[in-house]
mmCIF file of C-alpha atoms in Angstrom:
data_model
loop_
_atom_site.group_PDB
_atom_site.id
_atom_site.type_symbol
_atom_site.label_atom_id
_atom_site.label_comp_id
_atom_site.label_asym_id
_atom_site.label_seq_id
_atom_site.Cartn_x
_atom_site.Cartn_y
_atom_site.Cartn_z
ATOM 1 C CA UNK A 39 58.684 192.678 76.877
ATOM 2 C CA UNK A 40 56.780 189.388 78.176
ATOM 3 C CA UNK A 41 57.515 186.851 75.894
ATOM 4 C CA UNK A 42 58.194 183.251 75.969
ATOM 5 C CA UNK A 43 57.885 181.297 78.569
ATOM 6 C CA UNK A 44 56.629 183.905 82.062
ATOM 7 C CA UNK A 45 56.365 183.587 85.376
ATOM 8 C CA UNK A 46 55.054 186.138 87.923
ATOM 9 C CA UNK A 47 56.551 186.277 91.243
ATOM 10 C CA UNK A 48 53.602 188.122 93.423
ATOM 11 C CA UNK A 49 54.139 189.639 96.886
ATOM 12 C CA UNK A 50 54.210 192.798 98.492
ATOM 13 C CA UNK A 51 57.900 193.209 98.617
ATOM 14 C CA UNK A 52 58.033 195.704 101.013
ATOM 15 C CA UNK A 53 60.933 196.679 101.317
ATOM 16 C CA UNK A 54 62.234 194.631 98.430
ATOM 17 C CA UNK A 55 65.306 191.936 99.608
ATOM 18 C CA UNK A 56 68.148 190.626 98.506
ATOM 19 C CA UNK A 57 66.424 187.129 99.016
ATOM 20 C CA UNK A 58 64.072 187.929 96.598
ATOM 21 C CA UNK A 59 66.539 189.327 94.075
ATOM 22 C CA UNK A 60 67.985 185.986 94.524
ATOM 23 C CA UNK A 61 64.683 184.069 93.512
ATOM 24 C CA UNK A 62 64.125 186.889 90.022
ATOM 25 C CA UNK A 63 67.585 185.749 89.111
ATOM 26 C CA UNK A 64 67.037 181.880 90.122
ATOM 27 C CA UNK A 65 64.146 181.920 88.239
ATOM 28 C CA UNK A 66 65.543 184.020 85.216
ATOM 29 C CA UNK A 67 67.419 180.530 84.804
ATOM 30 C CA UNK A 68 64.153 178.433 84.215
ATOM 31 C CA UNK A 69 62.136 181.097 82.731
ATOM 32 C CA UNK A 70 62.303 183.987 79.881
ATOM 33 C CA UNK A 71 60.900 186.851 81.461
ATOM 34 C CA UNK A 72 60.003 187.463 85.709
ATOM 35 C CA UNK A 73 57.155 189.835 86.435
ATOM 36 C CA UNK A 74 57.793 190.833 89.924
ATOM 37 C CA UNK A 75 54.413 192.048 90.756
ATOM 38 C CA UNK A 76 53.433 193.974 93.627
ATOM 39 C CA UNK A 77 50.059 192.777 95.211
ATOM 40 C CA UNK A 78 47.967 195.580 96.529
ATOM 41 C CA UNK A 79 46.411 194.587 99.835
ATOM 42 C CA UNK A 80 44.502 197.210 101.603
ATOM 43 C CA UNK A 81 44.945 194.804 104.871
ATOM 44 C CA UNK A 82 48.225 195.949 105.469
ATOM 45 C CA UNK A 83 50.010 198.512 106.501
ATOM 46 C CA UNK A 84 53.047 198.899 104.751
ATOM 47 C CA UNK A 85 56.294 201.025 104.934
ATOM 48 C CA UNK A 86 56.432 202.026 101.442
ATOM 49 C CA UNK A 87 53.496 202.944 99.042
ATOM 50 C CA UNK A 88 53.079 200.436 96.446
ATOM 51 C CA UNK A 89 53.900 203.547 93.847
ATOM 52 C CA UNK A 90 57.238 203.815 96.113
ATOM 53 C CA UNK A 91 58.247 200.136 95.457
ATOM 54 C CA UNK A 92 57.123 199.850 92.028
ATOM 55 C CA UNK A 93 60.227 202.848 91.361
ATOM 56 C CA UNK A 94 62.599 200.977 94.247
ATOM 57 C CA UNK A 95 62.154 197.640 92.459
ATOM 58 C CA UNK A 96 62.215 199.075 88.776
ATOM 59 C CA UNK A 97 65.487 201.006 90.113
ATOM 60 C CA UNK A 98 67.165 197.721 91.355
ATOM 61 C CA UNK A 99 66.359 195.927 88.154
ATOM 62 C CA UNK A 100 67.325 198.254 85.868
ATOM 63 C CA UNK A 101 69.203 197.349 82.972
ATOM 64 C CA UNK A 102 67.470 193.719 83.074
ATOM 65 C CA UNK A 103 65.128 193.660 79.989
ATOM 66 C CA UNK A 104 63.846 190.179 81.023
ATOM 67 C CA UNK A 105 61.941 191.170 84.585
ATOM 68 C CA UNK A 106 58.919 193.549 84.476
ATOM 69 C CA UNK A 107 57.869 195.247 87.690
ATOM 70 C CA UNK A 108 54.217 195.701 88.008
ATOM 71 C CA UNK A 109 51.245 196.118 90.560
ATOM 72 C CA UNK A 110 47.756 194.228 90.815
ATOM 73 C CA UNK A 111 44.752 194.026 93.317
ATOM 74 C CA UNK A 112 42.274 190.954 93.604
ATOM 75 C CA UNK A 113 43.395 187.507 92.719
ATOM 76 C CA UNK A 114 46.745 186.198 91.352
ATOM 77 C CA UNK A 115 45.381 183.495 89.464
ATOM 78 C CA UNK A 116 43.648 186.151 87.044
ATOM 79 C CA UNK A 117 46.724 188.418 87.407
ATOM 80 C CA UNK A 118 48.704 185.606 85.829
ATOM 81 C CA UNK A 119 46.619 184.731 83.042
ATOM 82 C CA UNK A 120 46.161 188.627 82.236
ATOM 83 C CA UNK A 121 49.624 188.486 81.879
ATOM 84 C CA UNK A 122 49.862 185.554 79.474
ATOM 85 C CA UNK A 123 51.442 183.288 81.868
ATOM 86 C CA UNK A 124 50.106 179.656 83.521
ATOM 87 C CA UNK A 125 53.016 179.526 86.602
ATOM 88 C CA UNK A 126 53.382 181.701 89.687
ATOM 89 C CA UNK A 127 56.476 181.948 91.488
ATOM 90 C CA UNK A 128 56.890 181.385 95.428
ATOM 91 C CA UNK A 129 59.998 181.215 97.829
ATOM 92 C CA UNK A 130 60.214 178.411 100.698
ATOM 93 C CA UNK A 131 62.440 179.556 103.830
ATOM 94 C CA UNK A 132 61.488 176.520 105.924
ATOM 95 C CA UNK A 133 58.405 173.992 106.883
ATOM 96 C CA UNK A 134 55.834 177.379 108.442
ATOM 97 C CA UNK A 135 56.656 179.042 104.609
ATOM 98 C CA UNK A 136 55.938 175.918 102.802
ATOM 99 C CA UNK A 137 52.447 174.572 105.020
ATOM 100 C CA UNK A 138 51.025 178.320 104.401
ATOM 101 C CA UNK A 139 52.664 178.365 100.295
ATOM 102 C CA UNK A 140 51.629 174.803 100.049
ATOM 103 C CA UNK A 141 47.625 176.007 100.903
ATOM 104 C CA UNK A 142 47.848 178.762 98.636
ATOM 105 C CA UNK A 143 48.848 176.617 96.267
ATOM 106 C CA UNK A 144 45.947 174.270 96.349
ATOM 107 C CA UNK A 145 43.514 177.319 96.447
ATOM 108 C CA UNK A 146 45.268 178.579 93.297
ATOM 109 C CA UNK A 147 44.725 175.157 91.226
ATOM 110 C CA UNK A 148 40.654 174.970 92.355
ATOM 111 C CA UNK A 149 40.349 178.574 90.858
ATOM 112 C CA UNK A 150 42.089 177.865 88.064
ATOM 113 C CA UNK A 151 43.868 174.414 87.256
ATOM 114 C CA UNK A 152 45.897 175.421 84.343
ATOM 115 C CA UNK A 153 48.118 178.153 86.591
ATOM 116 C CA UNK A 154 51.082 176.096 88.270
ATOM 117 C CA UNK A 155 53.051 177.095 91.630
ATOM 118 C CA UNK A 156 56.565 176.852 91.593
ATOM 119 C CA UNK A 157 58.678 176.591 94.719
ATOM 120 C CA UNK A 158 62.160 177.957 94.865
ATOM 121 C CA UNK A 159 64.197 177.146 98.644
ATOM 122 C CA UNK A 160 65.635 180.204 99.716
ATOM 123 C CA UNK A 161 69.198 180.425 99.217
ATOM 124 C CA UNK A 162 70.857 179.998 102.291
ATOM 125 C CA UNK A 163 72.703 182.966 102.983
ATOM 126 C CA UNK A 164 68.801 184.563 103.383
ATOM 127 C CA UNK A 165 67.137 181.724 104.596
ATOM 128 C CA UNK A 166 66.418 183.336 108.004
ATOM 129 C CA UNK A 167 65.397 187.317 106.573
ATOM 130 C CA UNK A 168 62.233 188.605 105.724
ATOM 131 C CA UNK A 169 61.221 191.932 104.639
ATOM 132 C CA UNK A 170 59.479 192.591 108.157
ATOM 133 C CA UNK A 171 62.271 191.341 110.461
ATOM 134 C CA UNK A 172 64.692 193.724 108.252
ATOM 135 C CA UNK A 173 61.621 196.512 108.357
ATOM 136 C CA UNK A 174 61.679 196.252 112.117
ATOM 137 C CA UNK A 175 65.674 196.316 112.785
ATOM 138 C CA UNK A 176 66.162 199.248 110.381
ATOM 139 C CA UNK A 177 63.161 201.216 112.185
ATOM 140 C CA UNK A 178 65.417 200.462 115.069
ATOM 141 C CA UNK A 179 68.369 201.518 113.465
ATOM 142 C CA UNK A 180 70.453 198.633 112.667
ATOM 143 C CA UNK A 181 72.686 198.105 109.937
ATOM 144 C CA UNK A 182 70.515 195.950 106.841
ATOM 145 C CA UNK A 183 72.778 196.586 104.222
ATOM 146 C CA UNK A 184 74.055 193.489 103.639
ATOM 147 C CA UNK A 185 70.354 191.724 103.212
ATOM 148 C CA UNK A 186 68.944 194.790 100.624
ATOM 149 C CA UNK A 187 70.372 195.756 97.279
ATOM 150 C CA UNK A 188 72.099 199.303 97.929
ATOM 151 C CA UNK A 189 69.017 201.290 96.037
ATOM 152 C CA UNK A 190 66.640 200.255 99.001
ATOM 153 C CA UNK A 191 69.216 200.750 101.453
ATOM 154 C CA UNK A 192 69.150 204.087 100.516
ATOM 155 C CA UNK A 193 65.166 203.928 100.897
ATOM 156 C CA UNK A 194 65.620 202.740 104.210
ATOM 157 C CA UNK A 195 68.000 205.193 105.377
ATOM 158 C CA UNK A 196 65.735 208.141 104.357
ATOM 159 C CA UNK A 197 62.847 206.952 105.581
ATOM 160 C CA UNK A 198 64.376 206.295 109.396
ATOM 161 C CA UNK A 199 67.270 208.952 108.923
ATOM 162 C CA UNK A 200 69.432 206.680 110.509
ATOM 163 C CA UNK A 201 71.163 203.134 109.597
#
């Protein structure tokens, strides 16, 4: 599937937003194929299993031949170049996303020079969501359909039983 130019677009996606559905299909523009790749961090404590997101996301981007969903422990910079890629895809809400992005940006270029961070702004519509502040208002039962695609909305609503 991976061919021409690639970009992976690493996080733990958990649950999976429509902000970052926005960035796959921003970056779909610039790039030939997206691998949205779920990082496996043992630090965290996450809703969903990375096995569970790796179906949710695959499930949302069905049909789209040009993103590959896929999951990775240790460091991104040898993720992407096991992956034949040199760029890594990030999304900037505001200034506290971009100081944090913009120091994992410099570590990524002293481990390896030749892999390139690329910023996308947030589309506005999501510029104030994340997938913990809609984590925590669906655990408290409010209605987050209209900042998920409808697969993980679904996810959501089994895993509280209510929305």
């Amino acid at each position: 599937m991976a061919n021409g130019r690639i970009i992976v677009y690493p996080g733990t996606f958990d649950p999976f937003t429509n902000g970052h559905l926005s960035l796959v299909n921003r970056a779909l523009t610039l790039f030939d194929t997206v691998i949205i790749a779920i990082a496996e961090n043992p630090g965290k404590k996450p809703l969903f299993s990375v096995a569970e997101r790796l179906s949710m996301i695959r499930k949302v981007m069905e049909g789209n031949d040009r993103v590959e969903v896929d999951s990775f422990s240790g460091l991104t910079v040898e993720y992407v170049v096991r992956k034949n890629s040199n760029a890594i895809l990030r999304g900037i809400r505001g200034s506290s996303d971009f100081e944090y992005e913009f120091q994992l940006a410099l570590m990524n270029r002293k481990l390896n020079p030749r892999v390139q961070s690329i910023f996308l702004m947030t589309d506005y519509k999501w510029f104030y969501i994340s997938s913990t502040i809609i984590k925590d208002a669906a655990k408290l039962g409010a209605e987050v359909s209209s900042f998920v695609p409808p697969y993980i909305h679904d996810k959501l609503k089994e895993r509280f039983g209510r929305l």
